Short mmCIF file of C-alpha atoms in Angstrom, two decimals:
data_model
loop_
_atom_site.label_atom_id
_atom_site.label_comp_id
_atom_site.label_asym_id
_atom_site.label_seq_id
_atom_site.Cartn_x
_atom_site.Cartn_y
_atom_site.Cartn_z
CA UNK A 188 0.00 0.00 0.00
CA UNK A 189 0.86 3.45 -0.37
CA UNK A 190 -0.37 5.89 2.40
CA UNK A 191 -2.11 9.13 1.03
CA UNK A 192 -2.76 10.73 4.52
CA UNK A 193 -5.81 10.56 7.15
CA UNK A 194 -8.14 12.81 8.81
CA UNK A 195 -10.41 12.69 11.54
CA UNK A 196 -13.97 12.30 11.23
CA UNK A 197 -17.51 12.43 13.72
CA UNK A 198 -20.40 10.74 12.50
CA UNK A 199 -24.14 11.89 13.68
CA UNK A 200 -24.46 8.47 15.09
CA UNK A 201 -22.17 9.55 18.18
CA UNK A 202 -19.08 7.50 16.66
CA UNK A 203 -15.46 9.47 16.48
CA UNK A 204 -12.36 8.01 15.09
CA UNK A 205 -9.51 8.38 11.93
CA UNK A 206 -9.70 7.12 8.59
CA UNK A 207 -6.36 6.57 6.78
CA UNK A 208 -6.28 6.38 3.24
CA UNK A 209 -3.76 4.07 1.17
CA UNK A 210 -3.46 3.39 -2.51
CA UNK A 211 -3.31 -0.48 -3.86
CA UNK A 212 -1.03 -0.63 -6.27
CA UNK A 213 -1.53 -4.67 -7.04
CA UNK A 214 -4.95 -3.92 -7.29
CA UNK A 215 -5.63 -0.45 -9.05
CA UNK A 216 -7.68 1.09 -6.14
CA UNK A 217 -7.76 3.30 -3.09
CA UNK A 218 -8.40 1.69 0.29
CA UNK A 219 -9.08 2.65 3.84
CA UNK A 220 -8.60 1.63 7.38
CA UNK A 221 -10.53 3.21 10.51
CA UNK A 222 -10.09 3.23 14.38
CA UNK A 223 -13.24 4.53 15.69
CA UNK A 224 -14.67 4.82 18.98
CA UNK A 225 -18.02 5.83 20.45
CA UNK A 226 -17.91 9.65 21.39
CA UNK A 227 -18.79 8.99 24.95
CA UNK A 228 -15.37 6.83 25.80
CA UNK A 229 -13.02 9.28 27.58
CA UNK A 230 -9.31 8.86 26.26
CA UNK A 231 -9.32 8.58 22.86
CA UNK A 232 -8.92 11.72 20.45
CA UNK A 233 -8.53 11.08 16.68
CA UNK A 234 -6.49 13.57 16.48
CA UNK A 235 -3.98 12.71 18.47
CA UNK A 236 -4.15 9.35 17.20
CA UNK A 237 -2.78 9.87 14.34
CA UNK A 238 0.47 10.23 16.13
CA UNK A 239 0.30 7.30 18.14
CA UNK A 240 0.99 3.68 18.16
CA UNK A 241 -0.71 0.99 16.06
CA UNK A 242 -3.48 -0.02 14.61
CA UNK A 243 -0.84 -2.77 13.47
CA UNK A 244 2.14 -4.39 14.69
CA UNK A 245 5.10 -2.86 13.35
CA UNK A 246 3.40 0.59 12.53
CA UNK A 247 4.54 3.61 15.00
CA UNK A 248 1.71 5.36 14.38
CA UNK A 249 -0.98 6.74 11.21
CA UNK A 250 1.35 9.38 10.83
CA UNK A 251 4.20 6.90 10.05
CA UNK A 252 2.42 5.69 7.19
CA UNK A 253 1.41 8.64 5.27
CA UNK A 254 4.27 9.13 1.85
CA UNK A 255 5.49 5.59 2.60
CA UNK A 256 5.24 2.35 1.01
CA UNK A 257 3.63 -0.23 3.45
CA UNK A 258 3.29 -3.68 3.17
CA UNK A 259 0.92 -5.34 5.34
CA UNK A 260 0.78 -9.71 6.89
CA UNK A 261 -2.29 -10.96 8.14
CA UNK A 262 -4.62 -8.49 6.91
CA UNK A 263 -8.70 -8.46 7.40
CA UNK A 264 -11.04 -6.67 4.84
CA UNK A 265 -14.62 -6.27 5.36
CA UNK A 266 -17.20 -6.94 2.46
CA UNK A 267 -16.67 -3.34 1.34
CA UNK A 268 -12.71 -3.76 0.98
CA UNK A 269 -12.38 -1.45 3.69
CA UNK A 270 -8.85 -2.98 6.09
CA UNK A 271 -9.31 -3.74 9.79
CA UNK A 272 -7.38 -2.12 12.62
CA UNK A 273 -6.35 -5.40 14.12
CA UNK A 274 -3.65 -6.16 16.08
CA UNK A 275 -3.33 -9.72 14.47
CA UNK A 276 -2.08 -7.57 11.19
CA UNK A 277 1.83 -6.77 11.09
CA UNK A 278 3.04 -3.89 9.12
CA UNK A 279 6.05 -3.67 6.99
CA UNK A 280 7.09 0.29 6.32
CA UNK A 281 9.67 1.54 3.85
CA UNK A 282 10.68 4.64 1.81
CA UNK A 283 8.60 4.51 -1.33
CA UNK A 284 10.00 3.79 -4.82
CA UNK A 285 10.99 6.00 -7.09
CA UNK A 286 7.55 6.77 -9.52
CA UNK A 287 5.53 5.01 -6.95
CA UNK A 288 2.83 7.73 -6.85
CA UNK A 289 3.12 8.78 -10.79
CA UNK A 290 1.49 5.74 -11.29
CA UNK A 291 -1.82 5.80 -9.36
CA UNK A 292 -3.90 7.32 -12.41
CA UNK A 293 -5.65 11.08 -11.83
CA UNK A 294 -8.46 12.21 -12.83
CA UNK A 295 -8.24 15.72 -14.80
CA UNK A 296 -11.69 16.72 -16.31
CA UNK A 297 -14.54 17.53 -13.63
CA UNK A 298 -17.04 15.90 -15.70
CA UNK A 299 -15.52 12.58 -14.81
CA UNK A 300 -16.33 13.00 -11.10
CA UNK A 301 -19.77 12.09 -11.52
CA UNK A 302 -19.04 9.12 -13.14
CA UNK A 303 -17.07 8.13 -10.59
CA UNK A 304 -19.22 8.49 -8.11
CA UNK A 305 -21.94 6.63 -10.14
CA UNK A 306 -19.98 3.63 -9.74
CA UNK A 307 -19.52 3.95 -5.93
CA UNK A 308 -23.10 3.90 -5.49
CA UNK A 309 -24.93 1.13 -5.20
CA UNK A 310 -27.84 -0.14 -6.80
CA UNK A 311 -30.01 -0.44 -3.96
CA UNK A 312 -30.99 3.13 -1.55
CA UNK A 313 -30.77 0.53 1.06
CA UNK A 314 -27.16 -0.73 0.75
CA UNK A 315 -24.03 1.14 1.55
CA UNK A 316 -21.72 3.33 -1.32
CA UNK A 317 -18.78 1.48 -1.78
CA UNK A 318 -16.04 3.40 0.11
CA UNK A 319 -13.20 3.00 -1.45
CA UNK A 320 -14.54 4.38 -4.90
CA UNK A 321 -15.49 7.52 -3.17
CA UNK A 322 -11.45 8.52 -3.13
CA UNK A 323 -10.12 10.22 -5.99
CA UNK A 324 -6.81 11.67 -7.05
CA UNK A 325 -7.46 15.42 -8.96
CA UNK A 326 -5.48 16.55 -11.23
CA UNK A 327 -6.40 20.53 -11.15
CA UNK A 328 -4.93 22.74 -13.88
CA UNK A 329 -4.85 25.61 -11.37
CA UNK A 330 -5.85 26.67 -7.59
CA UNK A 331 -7.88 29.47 -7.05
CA UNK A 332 -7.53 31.07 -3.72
CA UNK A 333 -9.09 29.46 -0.99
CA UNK A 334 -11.84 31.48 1.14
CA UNK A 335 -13.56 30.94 4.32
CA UNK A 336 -17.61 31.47 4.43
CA UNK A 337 -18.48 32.39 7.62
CA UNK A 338 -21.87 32.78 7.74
CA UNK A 339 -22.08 28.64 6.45
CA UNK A 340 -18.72 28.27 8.66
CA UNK A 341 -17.00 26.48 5.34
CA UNK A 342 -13.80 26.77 3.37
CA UNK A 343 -14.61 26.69 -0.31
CA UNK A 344 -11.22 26.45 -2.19
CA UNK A 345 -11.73 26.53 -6.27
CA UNK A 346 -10.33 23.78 -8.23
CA UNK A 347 -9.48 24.14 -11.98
CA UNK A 348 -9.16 21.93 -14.83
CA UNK A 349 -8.20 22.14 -18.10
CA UNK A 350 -11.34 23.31 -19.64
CA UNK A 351 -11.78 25.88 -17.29
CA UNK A 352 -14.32 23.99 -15.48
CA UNK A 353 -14.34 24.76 -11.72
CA UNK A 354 -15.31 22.68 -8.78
CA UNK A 355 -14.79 23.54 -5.57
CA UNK A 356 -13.28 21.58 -2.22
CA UNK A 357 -14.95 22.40 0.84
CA UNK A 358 -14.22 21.75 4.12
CA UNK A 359 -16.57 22.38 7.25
CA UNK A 360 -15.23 24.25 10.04
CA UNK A 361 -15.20 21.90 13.01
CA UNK A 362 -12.17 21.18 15.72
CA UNK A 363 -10.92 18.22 13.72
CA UNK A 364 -11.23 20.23 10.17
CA UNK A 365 -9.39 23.71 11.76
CA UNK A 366 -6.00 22.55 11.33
CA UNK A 367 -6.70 22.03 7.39
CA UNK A 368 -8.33 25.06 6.18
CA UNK A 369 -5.53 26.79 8.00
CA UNK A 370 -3.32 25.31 5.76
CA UNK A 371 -4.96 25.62 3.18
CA UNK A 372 -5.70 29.00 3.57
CA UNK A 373 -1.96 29.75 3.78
CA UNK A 374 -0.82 28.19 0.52
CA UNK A 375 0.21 30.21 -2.28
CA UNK A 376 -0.43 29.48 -5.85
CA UNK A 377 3.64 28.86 -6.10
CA UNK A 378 3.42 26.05 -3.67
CA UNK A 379 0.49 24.41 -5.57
CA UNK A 380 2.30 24.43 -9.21
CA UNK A 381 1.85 20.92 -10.06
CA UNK A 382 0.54 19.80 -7.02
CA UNK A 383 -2.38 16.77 -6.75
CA UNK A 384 -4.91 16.32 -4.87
CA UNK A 385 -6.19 13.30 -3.07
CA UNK A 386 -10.17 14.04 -2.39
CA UNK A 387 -13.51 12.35 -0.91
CA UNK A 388 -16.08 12.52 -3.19
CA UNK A 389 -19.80 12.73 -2.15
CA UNK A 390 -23.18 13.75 -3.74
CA UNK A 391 -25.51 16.41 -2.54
CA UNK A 392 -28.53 15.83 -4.36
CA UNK A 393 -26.87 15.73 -8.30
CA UNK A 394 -23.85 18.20 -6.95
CA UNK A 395 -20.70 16.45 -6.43
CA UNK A 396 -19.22 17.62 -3.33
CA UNK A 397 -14.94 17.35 -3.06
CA UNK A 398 -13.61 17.15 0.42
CA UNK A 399 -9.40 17.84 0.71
CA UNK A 400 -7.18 15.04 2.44
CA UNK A 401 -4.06 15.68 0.94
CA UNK A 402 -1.35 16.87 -1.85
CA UNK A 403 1.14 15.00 -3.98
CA UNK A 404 4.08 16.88 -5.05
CA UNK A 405 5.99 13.89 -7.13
CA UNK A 406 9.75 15.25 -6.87
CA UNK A 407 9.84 17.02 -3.71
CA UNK A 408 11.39 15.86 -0.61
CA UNK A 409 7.85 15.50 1.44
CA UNK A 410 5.92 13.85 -1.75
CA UNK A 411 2.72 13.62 0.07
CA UNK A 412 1.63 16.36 2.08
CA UNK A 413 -1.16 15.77 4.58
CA UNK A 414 -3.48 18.57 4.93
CA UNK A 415 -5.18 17.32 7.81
CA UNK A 416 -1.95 16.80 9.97
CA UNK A 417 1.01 19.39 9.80
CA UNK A 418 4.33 17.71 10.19
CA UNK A 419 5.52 18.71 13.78
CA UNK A 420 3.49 20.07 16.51
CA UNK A 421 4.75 23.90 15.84
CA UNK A 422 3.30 24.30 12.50
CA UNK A 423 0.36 22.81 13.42
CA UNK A 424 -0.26 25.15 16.70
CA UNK A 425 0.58 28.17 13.86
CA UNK A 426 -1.56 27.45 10.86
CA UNK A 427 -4.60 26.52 13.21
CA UNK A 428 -7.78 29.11 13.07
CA UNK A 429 -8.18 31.80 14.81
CA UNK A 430 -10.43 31.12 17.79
CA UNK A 431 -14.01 31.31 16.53
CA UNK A 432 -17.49 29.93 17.62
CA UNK A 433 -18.24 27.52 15.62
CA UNK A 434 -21.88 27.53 14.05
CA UNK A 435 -23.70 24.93 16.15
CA UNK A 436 -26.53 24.24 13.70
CA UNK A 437 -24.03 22.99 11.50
CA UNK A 438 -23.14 19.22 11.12
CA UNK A 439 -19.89 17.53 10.26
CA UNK A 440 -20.84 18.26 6.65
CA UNK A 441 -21.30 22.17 6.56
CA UNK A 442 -24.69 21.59 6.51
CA UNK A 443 -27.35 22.96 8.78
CA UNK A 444 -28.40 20.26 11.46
CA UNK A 445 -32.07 19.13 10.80
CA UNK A 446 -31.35 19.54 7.07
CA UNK A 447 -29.99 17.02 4.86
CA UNK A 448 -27.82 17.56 1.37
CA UNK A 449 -29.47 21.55 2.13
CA UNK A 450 -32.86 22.37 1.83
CA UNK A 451 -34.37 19.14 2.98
CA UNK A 452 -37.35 20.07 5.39
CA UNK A 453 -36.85 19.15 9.12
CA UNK A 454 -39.14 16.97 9.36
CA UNK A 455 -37.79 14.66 7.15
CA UNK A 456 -34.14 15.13 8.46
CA UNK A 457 -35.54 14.45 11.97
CA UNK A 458 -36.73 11.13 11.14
CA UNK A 459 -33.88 10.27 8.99
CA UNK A 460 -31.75 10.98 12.06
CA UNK A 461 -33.63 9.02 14.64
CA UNK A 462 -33.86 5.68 12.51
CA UNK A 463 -30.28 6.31 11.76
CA UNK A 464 -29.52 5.93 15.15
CA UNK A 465 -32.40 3.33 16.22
CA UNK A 466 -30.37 1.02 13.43
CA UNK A 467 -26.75 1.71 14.47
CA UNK A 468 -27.13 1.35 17.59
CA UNK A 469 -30.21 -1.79 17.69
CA UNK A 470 -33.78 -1.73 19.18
CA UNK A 471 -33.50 -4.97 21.88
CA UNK A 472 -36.96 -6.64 22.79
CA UNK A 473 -36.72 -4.16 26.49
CA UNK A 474 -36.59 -0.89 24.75
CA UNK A 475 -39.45 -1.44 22.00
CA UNK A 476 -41.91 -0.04 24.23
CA UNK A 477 -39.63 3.29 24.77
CA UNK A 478 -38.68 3.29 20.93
CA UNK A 479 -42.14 2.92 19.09
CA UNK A 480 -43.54 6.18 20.24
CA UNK A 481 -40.61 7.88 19.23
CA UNK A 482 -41.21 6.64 15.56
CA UNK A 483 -44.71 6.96 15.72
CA UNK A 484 -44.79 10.44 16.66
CA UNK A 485 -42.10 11.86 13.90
CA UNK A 486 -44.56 9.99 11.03
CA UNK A 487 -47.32 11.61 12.23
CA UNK A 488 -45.65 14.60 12.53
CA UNK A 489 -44.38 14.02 8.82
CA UNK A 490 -48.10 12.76 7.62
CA UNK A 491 -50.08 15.86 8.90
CA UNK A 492 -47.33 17.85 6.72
CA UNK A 493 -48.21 16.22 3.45
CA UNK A 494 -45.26 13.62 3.36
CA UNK A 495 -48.34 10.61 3.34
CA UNK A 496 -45.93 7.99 1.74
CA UNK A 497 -44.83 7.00 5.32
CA UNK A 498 -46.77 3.72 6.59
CA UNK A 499 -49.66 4.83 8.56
CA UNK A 500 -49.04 2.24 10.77
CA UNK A 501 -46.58 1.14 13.34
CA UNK A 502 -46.01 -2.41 14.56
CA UNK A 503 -46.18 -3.09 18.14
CA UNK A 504 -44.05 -5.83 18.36
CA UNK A 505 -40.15 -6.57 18.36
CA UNK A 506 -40.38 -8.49 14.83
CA UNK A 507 -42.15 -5.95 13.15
CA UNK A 508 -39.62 -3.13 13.98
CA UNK A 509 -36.44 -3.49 11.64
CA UNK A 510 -39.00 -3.84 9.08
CA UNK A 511 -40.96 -0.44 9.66
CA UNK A 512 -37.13 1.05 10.24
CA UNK A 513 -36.27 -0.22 6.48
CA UNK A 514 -39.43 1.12 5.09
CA UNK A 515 -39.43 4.52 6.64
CA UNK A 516 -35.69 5.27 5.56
CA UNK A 517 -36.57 3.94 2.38
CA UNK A 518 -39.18 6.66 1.93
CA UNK A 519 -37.06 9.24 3.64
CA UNK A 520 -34.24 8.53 0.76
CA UNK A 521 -36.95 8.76 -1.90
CA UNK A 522 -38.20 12.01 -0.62
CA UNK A 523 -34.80 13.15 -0.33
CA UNK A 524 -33.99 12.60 -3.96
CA UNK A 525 -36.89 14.03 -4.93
CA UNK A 526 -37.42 17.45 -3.45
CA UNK A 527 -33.58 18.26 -2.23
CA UNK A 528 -32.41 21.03 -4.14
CA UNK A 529 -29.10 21.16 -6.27
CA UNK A 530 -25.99 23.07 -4.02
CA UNK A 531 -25.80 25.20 -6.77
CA UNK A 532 -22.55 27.43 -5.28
CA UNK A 533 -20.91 23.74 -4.90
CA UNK A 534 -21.28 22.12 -8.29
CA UNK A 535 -19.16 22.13 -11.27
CA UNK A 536 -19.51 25.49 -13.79
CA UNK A 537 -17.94 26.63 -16.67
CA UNK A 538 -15.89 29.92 -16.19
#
């Protein structure tokens, strides 16, 4: 594997953790591994673990990984291709090879991220995108200057390609994302000439939304340049954000909390929400009784506003539950696709 950086991530489930992200050479693709935790366990910061030990044998840390070649024993993938943190694996790290990240192939015309992310997605609304086709290398022609919104609390930083096509990377101010859009805010179009950039891609309604993780500079000394992480602790203390509130109705997105992909009404984002978390984190037989009038309320609530596709009825026993949860986000995802408006400021235009 090659390592391409990590960042740290919260999920509106109440999960925290760091996602590393590694190019397969043998097998043409991008790959990650994540060490998560619930948000409630005390003593674990994913920021800080990116500078400590693990999550294999033989690995010093995340950060150890990142513009190296790695070469990894005893490794577990999940059905998604996605690598375990497991301290059965044992990791192998060396200087990478000369050309070793010339070959992992870029993409350099916007108009092919949608494509790309039409093969990460999966048939079904029900089943999960396929991760590792969500990572992208870019390939801009030019960088505009980045700039910080703060009324939406996001960094919007203007990607070019050859046509003149611009799409912009965005990055939500948070207290894991503040180190990053300081850096990028303090890079100058002389230290992006020829840079690359390794990006999430995600959909917001048809927009495709690009989220930073690192650059690739091919014949410098530091080839891959985490945005996420600065090298040593100084330059991360000086390119962090000024101290600002951040927007509290914003999620780990940008996005307004109660609204999904922008625009979606509350009501629908509340429910998504609650079976979100019903699902993650399971319904046993004792809590039914707690849970059902929670679900029951938010589709009436939904009903009397016009959305009548929701069942009008709610099971009342444990069997009948996963089954009204599938339905009802189901629905939600249909409505979603429907009536969510474009991010129009976010998608690609012709300049």
């Amino acid at each position: 594997l090659i390592g391409l950086g990590a960042r740290a991530f919260r999920s509106p489930t109440g999960f925290h953790g760091l996602t590393m992200v590694f190019w397969s050479p043998s097998e043409q693709s991008f790959t990650v591994c994540t060490d998560a935790r619930p948000s409630t366990m005390r003593g674990f910061d994913p920021v800080s673990r990116y500078r400590q030990p693990g999550p294999w044998i033989g690995l010093a840390a995340p950060e150890a990984a990142t513009g190296r070649s790695v070469t990894l024993t005893g490794a577990r993938r999940d059905e998604l291709g996605r690598i375990a943190a497991s301290d059965a694996t044992h990791a192998f790290v060396r200087p990478l090879a000369e050309g070793a990240l010339a070959e992992i192939p870029s993409i350099a015309s916007w108009r092919e991220l949608g494509q790309r992310l039409d093969e990460a997605m999966p048939r079904s609304l029900l089943a999960e995108p396929l991760p590792n086709r969500q990572w992208a290398l870019l390939r801009p022609a030019g960088y505009g200057p980045a700039s910080f919104d703060r009324s939406r609390q996001l960094l919007r930083w203007p990607l070019v390609d050859a046509t003149g096509t611009v799409v912009h990377a965005v990055l939500p101010w948070n207290a894991d994302t503040s180190d990053a859009i300081g850096r990028i805010e303090s890079l100058s179009p002389a230290q992006l000439d020829g840079a690359l950039l390794v990006a999430h891609l995600r959909r917001a309604a048809s927009s495709v939304i690009v989220e930073p993780l690192s650059l690739l500079r091919m014949n410098a000394e530091q080839a891959v340049d985490g945005l996420h992480f600065a090298p040593h602790e100084s330059d991360r203390q000086a390119h962090r954000r000024s101290p600002m509130t951040p927007n509290p109705s914003l999620d780990q997105h940008g996005m307004r909390s109660g609204v999904v992909a922008v625009g979606l009404p509350r009501l629908l984002a509340e429910i998504r929400s609650l079976v979100r978390q019903l699902a993650e984190r399971g319904v046993p037989h004792a809590t039914v009784q707690a849970t059902l009038p929670l679900v029951t309320a938010a589709l009436g609530r939904a009903t009397a506003a016009g959305f009548d596709a929701f069942p009008r009825s709610t099971p009342m026993s444990l069997a009948g539950l996963p089954l009204l949860l599938l339905r009802v986000h189901y629905v939600t995802l249909q409505y979603e696709r429907v009536i969510a408006p474009v991010l129009d400021d976010d998608a690609p235009t012709d300049s």
